[in-house]
Tab-separated table of C-alpha atoms in Angstrom:
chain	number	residue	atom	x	y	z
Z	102	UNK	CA	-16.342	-2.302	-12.768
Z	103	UNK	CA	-17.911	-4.225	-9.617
Z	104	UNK	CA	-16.489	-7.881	-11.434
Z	105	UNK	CA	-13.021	-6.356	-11.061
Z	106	UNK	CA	-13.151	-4.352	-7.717
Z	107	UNK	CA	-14.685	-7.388	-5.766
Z	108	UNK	CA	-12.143	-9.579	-5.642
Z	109	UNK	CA	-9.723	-7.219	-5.949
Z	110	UNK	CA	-11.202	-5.618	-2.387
Z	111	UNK	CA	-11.155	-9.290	-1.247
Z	112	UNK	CA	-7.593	-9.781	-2.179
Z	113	UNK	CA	-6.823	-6.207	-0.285
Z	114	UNK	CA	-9.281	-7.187	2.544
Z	115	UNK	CA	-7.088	-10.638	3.242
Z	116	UNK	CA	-3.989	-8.846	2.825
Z	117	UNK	CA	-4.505	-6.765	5.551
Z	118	UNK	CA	-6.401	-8.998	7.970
Z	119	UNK	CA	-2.811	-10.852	6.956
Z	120	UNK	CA	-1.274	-7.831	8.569
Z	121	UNK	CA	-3.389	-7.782	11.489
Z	122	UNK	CA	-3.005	-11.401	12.624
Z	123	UNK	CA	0.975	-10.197	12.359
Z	124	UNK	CA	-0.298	-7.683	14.461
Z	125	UNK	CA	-1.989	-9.746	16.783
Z	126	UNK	CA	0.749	-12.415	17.219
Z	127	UNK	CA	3.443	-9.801	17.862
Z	128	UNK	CA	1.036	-8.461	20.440
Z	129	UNK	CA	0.563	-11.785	22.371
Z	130	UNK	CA	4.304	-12.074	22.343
Z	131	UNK	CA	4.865	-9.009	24.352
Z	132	UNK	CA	4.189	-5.126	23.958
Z	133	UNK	CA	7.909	-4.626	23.073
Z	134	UNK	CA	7.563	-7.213	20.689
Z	135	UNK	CA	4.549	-4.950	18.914
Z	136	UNK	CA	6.199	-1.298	19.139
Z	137	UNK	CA	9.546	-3.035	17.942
Z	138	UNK	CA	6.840	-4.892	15.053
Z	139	UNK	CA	5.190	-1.517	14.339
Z	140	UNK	CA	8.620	0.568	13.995
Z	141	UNK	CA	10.093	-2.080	11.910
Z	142	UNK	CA	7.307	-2.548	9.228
Z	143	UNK	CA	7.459	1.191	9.061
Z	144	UNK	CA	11.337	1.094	8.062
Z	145	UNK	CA	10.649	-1.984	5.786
Z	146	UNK	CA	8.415	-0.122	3.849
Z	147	UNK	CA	10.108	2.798	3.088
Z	148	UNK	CA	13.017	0.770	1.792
Z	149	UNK	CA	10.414	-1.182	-0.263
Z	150	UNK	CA	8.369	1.285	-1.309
Z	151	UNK	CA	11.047	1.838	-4.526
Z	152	UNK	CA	9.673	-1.313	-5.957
Z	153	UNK	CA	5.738	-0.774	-5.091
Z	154	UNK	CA	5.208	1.059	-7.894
Z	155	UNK	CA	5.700	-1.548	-10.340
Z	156	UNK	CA	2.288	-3.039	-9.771
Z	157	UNK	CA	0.524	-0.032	-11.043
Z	158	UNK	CA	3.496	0.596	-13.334
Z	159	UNK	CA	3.546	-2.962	-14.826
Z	160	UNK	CA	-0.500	-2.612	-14.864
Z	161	UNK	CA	-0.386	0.844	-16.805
Z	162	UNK	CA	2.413	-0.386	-19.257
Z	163	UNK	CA	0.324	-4.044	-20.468
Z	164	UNK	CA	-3.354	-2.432	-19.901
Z	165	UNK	CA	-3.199	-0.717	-23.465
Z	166	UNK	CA	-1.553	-3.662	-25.228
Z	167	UNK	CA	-4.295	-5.794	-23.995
Z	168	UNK	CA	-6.913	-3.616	-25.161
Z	169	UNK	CA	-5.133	-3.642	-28.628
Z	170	UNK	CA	-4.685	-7.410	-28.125
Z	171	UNK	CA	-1.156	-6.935	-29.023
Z	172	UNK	CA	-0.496	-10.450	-27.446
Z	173	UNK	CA	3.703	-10.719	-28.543
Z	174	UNK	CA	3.741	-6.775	-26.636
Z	175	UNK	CA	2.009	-8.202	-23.261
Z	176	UNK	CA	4.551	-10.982	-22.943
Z	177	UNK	CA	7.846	-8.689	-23.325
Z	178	UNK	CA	6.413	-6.258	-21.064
Z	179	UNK	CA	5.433	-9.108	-18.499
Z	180	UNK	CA	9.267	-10.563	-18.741
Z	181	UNK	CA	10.961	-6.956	-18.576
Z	182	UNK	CA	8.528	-6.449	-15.428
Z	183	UNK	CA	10.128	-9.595	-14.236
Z	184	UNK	CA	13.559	-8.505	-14.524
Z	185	UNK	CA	12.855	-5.259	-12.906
Z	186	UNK	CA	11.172	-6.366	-9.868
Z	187	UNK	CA	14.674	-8.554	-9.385
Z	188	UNK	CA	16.520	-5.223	-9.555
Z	189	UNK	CA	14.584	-3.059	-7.619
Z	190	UNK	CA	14.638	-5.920	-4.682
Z	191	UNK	CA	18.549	-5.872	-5.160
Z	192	UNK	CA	18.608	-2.492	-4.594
Z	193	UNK	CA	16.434	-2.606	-1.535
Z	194	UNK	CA	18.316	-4.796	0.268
Z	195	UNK	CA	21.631	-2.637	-0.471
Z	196	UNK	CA	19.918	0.598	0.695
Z	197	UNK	CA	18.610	-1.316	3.710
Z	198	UNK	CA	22.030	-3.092	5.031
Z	199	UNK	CA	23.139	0.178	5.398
Z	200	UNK	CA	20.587	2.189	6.844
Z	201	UNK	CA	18.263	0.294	8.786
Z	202	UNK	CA	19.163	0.453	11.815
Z	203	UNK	CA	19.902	3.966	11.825
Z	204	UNK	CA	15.985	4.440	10.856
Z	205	UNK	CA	14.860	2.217	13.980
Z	206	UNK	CA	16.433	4.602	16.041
Z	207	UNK	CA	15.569	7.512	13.800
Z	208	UNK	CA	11.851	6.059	15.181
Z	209	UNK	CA	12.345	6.451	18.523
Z	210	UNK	CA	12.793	2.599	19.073
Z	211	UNK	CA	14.038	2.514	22.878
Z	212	UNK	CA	17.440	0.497	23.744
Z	213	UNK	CA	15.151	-2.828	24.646
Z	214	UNK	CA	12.767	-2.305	21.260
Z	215	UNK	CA	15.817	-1.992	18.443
Z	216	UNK	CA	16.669	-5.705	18.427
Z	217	UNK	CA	13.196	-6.618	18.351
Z	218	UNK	CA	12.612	-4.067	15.196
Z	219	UNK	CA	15.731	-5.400	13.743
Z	220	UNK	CA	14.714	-8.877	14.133
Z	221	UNK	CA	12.009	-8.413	11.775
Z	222	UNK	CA	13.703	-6.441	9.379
Z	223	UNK	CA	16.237	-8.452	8.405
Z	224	UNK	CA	14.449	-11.206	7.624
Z	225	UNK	CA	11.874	-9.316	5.414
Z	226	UNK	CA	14.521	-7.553	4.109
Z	227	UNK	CA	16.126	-10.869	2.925
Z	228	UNK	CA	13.266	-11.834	1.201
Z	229	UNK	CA	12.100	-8.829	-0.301
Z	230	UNK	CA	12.061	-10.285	-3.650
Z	231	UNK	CA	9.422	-11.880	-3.279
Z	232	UNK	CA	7.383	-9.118	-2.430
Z	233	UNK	CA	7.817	-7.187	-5.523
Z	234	UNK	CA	7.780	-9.888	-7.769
Z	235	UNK	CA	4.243	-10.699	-6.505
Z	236	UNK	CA	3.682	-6.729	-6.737
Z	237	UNK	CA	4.965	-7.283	-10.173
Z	238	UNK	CA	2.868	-10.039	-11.233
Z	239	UNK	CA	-0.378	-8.695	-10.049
Z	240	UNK	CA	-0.072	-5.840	-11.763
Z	241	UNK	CA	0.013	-7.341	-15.042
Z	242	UNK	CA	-2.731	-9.842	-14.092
Z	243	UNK	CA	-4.501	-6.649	-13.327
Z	244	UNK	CA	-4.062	-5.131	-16.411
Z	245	UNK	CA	-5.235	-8.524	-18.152
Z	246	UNK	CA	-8.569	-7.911	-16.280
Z	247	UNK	CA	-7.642	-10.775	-13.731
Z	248	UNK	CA	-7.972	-9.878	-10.181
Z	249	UNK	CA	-8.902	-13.148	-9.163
Z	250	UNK	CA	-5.627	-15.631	-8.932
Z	251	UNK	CA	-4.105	-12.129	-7.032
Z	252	UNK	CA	-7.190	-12.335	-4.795
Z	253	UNK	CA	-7.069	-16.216	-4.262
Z	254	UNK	CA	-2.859	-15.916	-3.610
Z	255	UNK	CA	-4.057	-13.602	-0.616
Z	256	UNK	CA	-6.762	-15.322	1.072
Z	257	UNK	CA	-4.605	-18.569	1.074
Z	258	UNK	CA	-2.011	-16.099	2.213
Z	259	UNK	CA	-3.715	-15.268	5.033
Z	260	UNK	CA	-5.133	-18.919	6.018
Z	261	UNK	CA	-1.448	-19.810	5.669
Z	262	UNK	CA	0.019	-17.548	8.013
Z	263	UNK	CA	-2.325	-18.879	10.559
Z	264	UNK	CA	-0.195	-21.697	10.585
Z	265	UNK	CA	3.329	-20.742	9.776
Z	266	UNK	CA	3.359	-17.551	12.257
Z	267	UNK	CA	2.545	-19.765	15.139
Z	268	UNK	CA	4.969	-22.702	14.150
Z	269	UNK	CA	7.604	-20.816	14.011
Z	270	UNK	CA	7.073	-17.940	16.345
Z	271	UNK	CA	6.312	-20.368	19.025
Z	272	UNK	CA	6.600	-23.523	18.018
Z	273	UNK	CA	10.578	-22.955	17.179
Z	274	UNK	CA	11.030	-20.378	19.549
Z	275	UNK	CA	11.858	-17.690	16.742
Z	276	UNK	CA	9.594	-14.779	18.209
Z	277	UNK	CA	9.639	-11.537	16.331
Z	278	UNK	CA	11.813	-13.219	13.373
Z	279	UNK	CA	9.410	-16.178	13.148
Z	280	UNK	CA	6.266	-13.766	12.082
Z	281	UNK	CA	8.551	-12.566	9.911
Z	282	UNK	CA	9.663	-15.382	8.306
Z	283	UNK	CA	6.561	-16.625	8.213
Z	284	UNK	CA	5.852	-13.813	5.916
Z	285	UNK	CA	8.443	-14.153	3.454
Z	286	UNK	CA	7.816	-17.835	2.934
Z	287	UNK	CA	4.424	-16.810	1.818
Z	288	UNK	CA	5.145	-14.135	0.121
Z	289	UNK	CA	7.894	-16.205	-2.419
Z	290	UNK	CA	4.888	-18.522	-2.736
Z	291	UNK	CA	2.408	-16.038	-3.976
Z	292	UNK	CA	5.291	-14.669	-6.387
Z	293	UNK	CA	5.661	-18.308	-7.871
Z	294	UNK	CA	1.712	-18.914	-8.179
Z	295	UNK	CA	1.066	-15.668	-9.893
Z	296	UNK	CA	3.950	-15.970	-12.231
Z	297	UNK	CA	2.834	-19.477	-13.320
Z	298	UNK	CA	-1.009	-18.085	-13.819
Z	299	UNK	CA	0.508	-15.260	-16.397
Z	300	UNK	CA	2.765	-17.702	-17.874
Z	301	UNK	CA	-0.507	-20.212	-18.166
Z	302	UNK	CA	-2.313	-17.586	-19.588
Z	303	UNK	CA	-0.098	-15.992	-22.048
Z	304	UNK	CA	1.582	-19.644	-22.875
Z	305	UNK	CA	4.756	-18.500	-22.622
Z	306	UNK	CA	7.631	-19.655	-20.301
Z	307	UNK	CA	8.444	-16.371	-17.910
Z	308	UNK	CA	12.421	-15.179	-18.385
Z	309	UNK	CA	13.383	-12.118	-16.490
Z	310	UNK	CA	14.710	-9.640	-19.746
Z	311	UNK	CA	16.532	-6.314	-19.073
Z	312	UNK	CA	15.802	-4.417	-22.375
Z	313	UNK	CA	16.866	-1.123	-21.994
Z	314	UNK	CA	14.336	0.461	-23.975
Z	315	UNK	CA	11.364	-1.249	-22.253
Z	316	UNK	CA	13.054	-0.504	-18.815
Z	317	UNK	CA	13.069	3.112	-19.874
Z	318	UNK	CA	9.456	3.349	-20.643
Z	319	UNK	CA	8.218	0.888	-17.878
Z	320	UNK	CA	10.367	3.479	-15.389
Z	321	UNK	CA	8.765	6.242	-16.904
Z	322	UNK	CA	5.504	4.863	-15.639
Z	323	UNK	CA	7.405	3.112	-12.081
Z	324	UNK	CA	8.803	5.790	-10.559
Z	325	UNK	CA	6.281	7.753	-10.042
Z	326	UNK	CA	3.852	5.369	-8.642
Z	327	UNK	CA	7.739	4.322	-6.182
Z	328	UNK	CA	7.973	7.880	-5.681
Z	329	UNK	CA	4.283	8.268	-4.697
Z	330	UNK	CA	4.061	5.300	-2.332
Z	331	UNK	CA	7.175	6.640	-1.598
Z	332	UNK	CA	5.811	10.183	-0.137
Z	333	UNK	CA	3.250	7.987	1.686
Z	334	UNK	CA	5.340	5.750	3.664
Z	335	UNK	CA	8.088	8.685	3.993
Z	336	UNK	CA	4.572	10.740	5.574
Z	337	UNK	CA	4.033	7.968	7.596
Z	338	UNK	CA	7.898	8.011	8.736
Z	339	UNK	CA	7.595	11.127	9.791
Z	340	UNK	CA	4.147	10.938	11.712
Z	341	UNK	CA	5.330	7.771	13.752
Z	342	UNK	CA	8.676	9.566	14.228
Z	343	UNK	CA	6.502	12.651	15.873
Z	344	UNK	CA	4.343	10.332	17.664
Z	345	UNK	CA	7.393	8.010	19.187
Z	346	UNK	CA	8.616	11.590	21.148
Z	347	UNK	CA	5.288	10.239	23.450
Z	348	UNK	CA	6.465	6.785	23.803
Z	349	UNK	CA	6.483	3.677	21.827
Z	350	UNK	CA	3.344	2.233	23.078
Z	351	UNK	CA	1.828	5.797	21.010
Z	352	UNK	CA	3.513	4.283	17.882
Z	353	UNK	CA	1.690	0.956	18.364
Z	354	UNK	CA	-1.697	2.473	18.666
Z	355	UNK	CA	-1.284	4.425	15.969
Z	356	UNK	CA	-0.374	1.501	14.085
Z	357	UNK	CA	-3.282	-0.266	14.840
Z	358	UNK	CA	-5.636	2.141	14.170
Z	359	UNK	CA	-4.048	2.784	10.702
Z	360	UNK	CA	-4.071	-0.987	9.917
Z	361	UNK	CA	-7.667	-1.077	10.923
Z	362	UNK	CA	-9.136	1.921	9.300
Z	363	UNK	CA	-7.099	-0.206	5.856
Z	364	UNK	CA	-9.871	-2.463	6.227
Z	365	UNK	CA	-12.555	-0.061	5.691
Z	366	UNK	CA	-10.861	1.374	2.863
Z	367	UNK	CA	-10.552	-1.553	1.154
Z	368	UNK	CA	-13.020	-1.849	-0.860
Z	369	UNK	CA	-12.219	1.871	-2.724
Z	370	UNK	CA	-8.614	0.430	-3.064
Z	371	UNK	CA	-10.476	-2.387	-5.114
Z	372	UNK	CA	-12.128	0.051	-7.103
Z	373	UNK	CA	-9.091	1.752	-7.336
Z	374	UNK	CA	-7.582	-1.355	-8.950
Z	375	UNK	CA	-10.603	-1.620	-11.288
Z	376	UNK	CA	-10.477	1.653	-12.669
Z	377	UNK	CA	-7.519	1.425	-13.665
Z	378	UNK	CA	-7.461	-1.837	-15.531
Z	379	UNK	CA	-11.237	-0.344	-17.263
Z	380	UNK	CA	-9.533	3.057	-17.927
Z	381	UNK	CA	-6.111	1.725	-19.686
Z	382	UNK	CA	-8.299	-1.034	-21.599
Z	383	UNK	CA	-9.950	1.431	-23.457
Z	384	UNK	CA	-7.320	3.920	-23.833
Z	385	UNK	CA	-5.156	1.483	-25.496
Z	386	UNK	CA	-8.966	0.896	-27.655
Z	387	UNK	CA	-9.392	4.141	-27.916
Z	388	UNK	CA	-12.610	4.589	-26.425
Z	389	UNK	CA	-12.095	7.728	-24.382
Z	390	UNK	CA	-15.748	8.348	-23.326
Z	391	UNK	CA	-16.014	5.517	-21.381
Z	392	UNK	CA	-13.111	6.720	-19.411
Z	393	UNK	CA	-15.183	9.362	-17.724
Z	394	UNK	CA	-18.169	7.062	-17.106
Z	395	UNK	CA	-15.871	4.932	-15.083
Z	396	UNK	CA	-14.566	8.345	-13.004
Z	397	UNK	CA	-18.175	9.209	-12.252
Z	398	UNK	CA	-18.979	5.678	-11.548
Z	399	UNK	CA	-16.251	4.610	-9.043
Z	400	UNK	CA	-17.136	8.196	-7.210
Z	401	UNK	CA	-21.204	7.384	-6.460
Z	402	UNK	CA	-19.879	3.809	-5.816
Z	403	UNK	CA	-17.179	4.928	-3.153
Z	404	UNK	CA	-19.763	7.297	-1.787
Z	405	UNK	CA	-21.965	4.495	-0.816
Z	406	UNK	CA	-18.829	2.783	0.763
Z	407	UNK	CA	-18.138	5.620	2.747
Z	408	UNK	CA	-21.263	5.886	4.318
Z	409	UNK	CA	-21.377	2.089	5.218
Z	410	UNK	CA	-18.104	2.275	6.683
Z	411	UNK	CA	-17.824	5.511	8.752
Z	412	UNK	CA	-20.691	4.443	11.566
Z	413	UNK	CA	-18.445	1.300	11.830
Z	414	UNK	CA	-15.241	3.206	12.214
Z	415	UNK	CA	-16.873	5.342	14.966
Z	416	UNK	CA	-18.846	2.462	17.100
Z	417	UNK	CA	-16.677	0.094	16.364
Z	418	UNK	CA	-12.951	1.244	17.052
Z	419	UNK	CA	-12.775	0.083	20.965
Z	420	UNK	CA	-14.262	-3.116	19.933
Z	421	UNK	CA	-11.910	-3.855	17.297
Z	422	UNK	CA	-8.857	-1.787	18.675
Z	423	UNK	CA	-9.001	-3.961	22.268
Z	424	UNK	CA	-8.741	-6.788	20.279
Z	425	UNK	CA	-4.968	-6.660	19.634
Z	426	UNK	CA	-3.782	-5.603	23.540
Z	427	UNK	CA	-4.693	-4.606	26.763
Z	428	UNK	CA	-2.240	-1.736	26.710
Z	429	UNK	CA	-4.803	1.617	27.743
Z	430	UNK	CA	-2.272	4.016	26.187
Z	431	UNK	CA	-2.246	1.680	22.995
Z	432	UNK	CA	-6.054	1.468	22.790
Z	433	UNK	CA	-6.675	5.461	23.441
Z	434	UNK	CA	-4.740	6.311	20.635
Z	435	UNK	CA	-5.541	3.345	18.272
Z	436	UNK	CA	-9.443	4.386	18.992
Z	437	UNK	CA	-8.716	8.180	18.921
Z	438	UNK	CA	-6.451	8.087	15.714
Z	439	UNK	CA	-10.023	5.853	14.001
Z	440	UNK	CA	-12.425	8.200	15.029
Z	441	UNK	CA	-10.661	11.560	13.968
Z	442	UNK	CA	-9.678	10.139	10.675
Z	443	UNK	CA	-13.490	9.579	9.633
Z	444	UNK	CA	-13.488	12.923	8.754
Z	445	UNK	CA	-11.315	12.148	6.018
Z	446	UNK	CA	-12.910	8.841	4.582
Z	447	UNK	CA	-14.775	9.941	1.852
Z	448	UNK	CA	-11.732	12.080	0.604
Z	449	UNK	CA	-9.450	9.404	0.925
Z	450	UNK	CA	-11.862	7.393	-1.940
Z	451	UNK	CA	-12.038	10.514	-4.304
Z	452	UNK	CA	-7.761	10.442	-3.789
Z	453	UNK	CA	-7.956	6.794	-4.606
Z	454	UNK	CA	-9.942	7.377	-7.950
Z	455	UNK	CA	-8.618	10.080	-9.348
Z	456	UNK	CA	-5.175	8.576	-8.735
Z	457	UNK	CA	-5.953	5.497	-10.474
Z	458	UNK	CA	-7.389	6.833	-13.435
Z	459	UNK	CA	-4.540	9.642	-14.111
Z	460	UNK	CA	-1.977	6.607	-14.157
Z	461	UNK	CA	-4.152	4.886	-16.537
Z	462	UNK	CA	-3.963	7.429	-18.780
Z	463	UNK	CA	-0.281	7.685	-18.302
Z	464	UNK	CA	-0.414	10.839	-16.840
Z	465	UNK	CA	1.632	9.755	-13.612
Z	466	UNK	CA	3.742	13.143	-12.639
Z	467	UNK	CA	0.677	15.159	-10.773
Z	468	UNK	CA	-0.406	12.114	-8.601
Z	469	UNK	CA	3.570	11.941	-7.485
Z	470	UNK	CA	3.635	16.395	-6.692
Z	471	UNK	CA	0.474	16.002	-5.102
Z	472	UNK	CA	1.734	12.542	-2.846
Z	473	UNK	CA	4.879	14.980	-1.493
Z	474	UNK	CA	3.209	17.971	-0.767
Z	475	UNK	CA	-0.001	15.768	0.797
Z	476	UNK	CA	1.849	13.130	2.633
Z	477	UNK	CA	5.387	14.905	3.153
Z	478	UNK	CA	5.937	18.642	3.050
Z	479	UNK	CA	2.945	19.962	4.421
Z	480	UNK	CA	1.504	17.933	6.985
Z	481	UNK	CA	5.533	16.837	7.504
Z	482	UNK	CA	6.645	20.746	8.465
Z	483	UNK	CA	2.896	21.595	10.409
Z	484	UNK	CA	3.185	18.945	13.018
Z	485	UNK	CA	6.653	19.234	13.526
Z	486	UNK	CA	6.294	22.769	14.379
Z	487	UNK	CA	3.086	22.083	16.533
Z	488	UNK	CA	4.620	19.167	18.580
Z	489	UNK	CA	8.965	20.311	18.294
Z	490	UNK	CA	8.231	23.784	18.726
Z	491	UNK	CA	4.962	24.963	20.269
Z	492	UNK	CA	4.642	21.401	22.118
Z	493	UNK	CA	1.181	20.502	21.208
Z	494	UNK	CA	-0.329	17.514	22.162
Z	495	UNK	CA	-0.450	14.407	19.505
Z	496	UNK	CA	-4.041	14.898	19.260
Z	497	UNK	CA	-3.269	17.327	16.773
Z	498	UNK	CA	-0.895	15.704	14.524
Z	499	UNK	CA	-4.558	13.233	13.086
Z	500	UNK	CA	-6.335	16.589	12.522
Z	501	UNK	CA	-3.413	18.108	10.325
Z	502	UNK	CA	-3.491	14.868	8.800
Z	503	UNK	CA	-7.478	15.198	7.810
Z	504	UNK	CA	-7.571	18.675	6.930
Z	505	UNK	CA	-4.507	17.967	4.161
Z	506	UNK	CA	-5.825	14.961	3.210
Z	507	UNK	CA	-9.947	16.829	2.194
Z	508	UNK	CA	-7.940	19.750	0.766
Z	509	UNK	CA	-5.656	17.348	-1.554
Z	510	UNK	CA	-9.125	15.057	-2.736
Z	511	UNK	CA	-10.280	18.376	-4.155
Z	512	UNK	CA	-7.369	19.259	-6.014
Z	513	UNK	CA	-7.514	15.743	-7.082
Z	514	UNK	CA	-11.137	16.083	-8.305
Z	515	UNK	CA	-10.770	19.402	-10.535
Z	516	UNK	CA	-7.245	17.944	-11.701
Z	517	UNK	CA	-8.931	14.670	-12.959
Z	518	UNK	CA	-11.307	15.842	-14.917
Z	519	UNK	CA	-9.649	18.513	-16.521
Z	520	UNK	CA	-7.096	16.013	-17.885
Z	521	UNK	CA	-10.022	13.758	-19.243
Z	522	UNK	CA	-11.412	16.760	-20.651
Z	523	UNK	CA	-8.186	17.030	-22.942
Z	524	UNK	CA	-8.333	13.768	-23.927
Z	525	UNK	CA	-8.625	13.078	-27.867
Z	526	UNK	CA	-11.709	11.621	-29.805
Z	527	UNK	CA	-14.339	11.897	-26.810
């Protein structure tokens, strides 16, 4: 289990230092240019988040044919994943021509921050897919019990974007778009790399198919996960909706300190991707009692992550939060967002694990009830009550957040094991 969550935390701990140098460039441009950064990647994520789900979806769908060694069923499934990822980007873009800028707004992006937001988003929205395709292609790497080549495309990612966001941001003069641009040029690159490591690997020569039957199943397995990351991102929406009645400046701290506190959590989203590859490998092999040795396993192991990382989210977060402005309303609520959420760490790992295993087992439907009542209905209608209607301050908004977010890892918990319990041939 540690051989496959290293580098896959190393590939998620690149990916969003990637983010933060965005971050961090956008800042040095300007404050507008990082609230108009922060409200855009916000927008470009919901309109993405349709196609996220086909890593874990992709993953789930070749994990048990790899276990069976059912080598002719990995490559169809690999080249239907292909064509989907096209479609799902096609769609993407549609939804986002139309409605993007209404969603800036919708963000409380002020008259001088929407063209800097929508500066970013069209680019990434132009190039969007490349993003799933890579999505795409590490989760079938994933599911082959490769989490290497995914973690190598994102540390030469990141190295990369050292370069290109500075070329082009300031180099050609294209500001906000040039970070983003930057971006999608790496992010077609890491497509094409991991598609010619699966094609290496499986010796086959990678054709996008559209078989309706393998779509059908594939989507079975898809849209939940979309839907799920879908409920997070929409959750996120809302909270940086709530939090831009206070300003734009609030957004960007809050931004921050989400992007930051990713860091820490990296590592369980690691072990998150290692579960799942273990758990559908033997499925598909049938070995169902080593499916709740690897539950128990990535729980004691995320334990000792939390307990590393929580001191460092507390001490740390003025440290690391003044290192992206020298906005004081950006760092108070970047640092006060950190140090409220690390009441919530340690669930956020048990969420991660349970999560992962229930897709690996194909039971995807309770992780996508429990991702809209977690991330959208309930802390969605508290806050807006407490800040709309009995004008509380923000502050309050992060504790909603960690109270739902502890209550939902329990749910999580008891769910997860009962549905292992049911499990055949244990």
């Amino acid at each position: 289990m540690v051989r496959l969550a290293i580098p896959a935390s190393m590939g998620m701990l690149f990916n969003t230092l990637y983010n933060l140098t965005d971050i961090w460039f956008a800042g040095y441009l300007s404050a507008d240019a990082l609230a108009g950064m922060s409200i855009a990647s916000s927008v470009f994520f919901l309109l993405l988040s349709i196609g996220i789900g086909i890593q874990s979806g992709a993953s789930a769908m070749i994990a048990p044919g790899a276990g069976r060694n059912d080598t002719s069923g990995v490559k169809d499934w690999v080249n239907n994943v292909c064509g989907m990822a096209i479609g799902f980007s096609a769609i993407s873009f549609a939804i986002g021509y139309f409605t993007a800028q209404p969603l800036v707004v919708l963000l409380g992006a002020e008259a001088h921050i929407e063209p800097l937001a929508m500066e970013y988003l069209w680019v990434t929205l132009a190039g969007s897919v490349g993003f799933i395709l890579s999505f795409g292609a590490a989760g079938a790497l994933m599911a082959l019990g490769d989490t290497k080549s995914n973690r190598n495309a994102l540390v030469i990612g990141f190295f990369a974007n050292f370069i290109l966001n500075p070329f082009f941001t300031f180099a050609l003069g294209l500001g906000v778009s040039g970070i983003a641009l930057a971006t999608v040029v790496i992010k077609f690159a890491t497509a094409f790399y991991l598609l010619r490591v699966l094609a290496k690997r499986l010796e086959i020569r990678i054709r996008p198919r559209f078989n309706w039957q393998r779509h059908k199943a594939l989507l079975r397995q898809v849209l939940p996960a979309s839907f799920n990351m879908l409920t997070i991102v929409l959750g996120s929406f809302i909270t940086v909706a709530l939090i831009g009645q206070f300003r734009s400046e609030h957004v960007a701290g809050y931004t921050v300190g989400l992007r930051l506190e990713q860091v820490l959590l990296l590592p369980a989203l690691g072990l998150n991707s290692a579960v799942m590859a273990i758990v559908g490998q033997n499925m598909g092999a049938g070995k169902n009692e080593r499916i709740v040795d690897a539950f128990q396993k990535s729980l004691l192991i995320g334990l000792a992550m939390a307990a590393l990382s929580i001191p460092l989210m507390w001490f740390l977060s003025p440290f690391t939060v003044g290192l992206f402005t020298d906005s004081e309303s950006i760092k108070s609520t970047g640092i006060t967002y950190l140090r409220i959420d690390t009441l919530a760490f340690y669930a956020y790992v048990v969420l991660f694990q349970s999560v992962a295993v229930l897709q690996a087992i194909q039971k995807p439907m309770f992780p996508l009830y429990l991702g809209i009542a977690r991330q959208l209905v309930i802390p969605g209608s508290i806050n807006y009550v407490l800040i709309m209607v009995y004008d509380f301050p923000m502050i309050s908004m992060f504790y909603t957040i960690v109270i739902v977010v502890i209550l939902s890892a329990l749910v999580a918990y008891f769910y997860t094991k009962r549905e292992i319990d049911l499990l055949p041939n244990r």
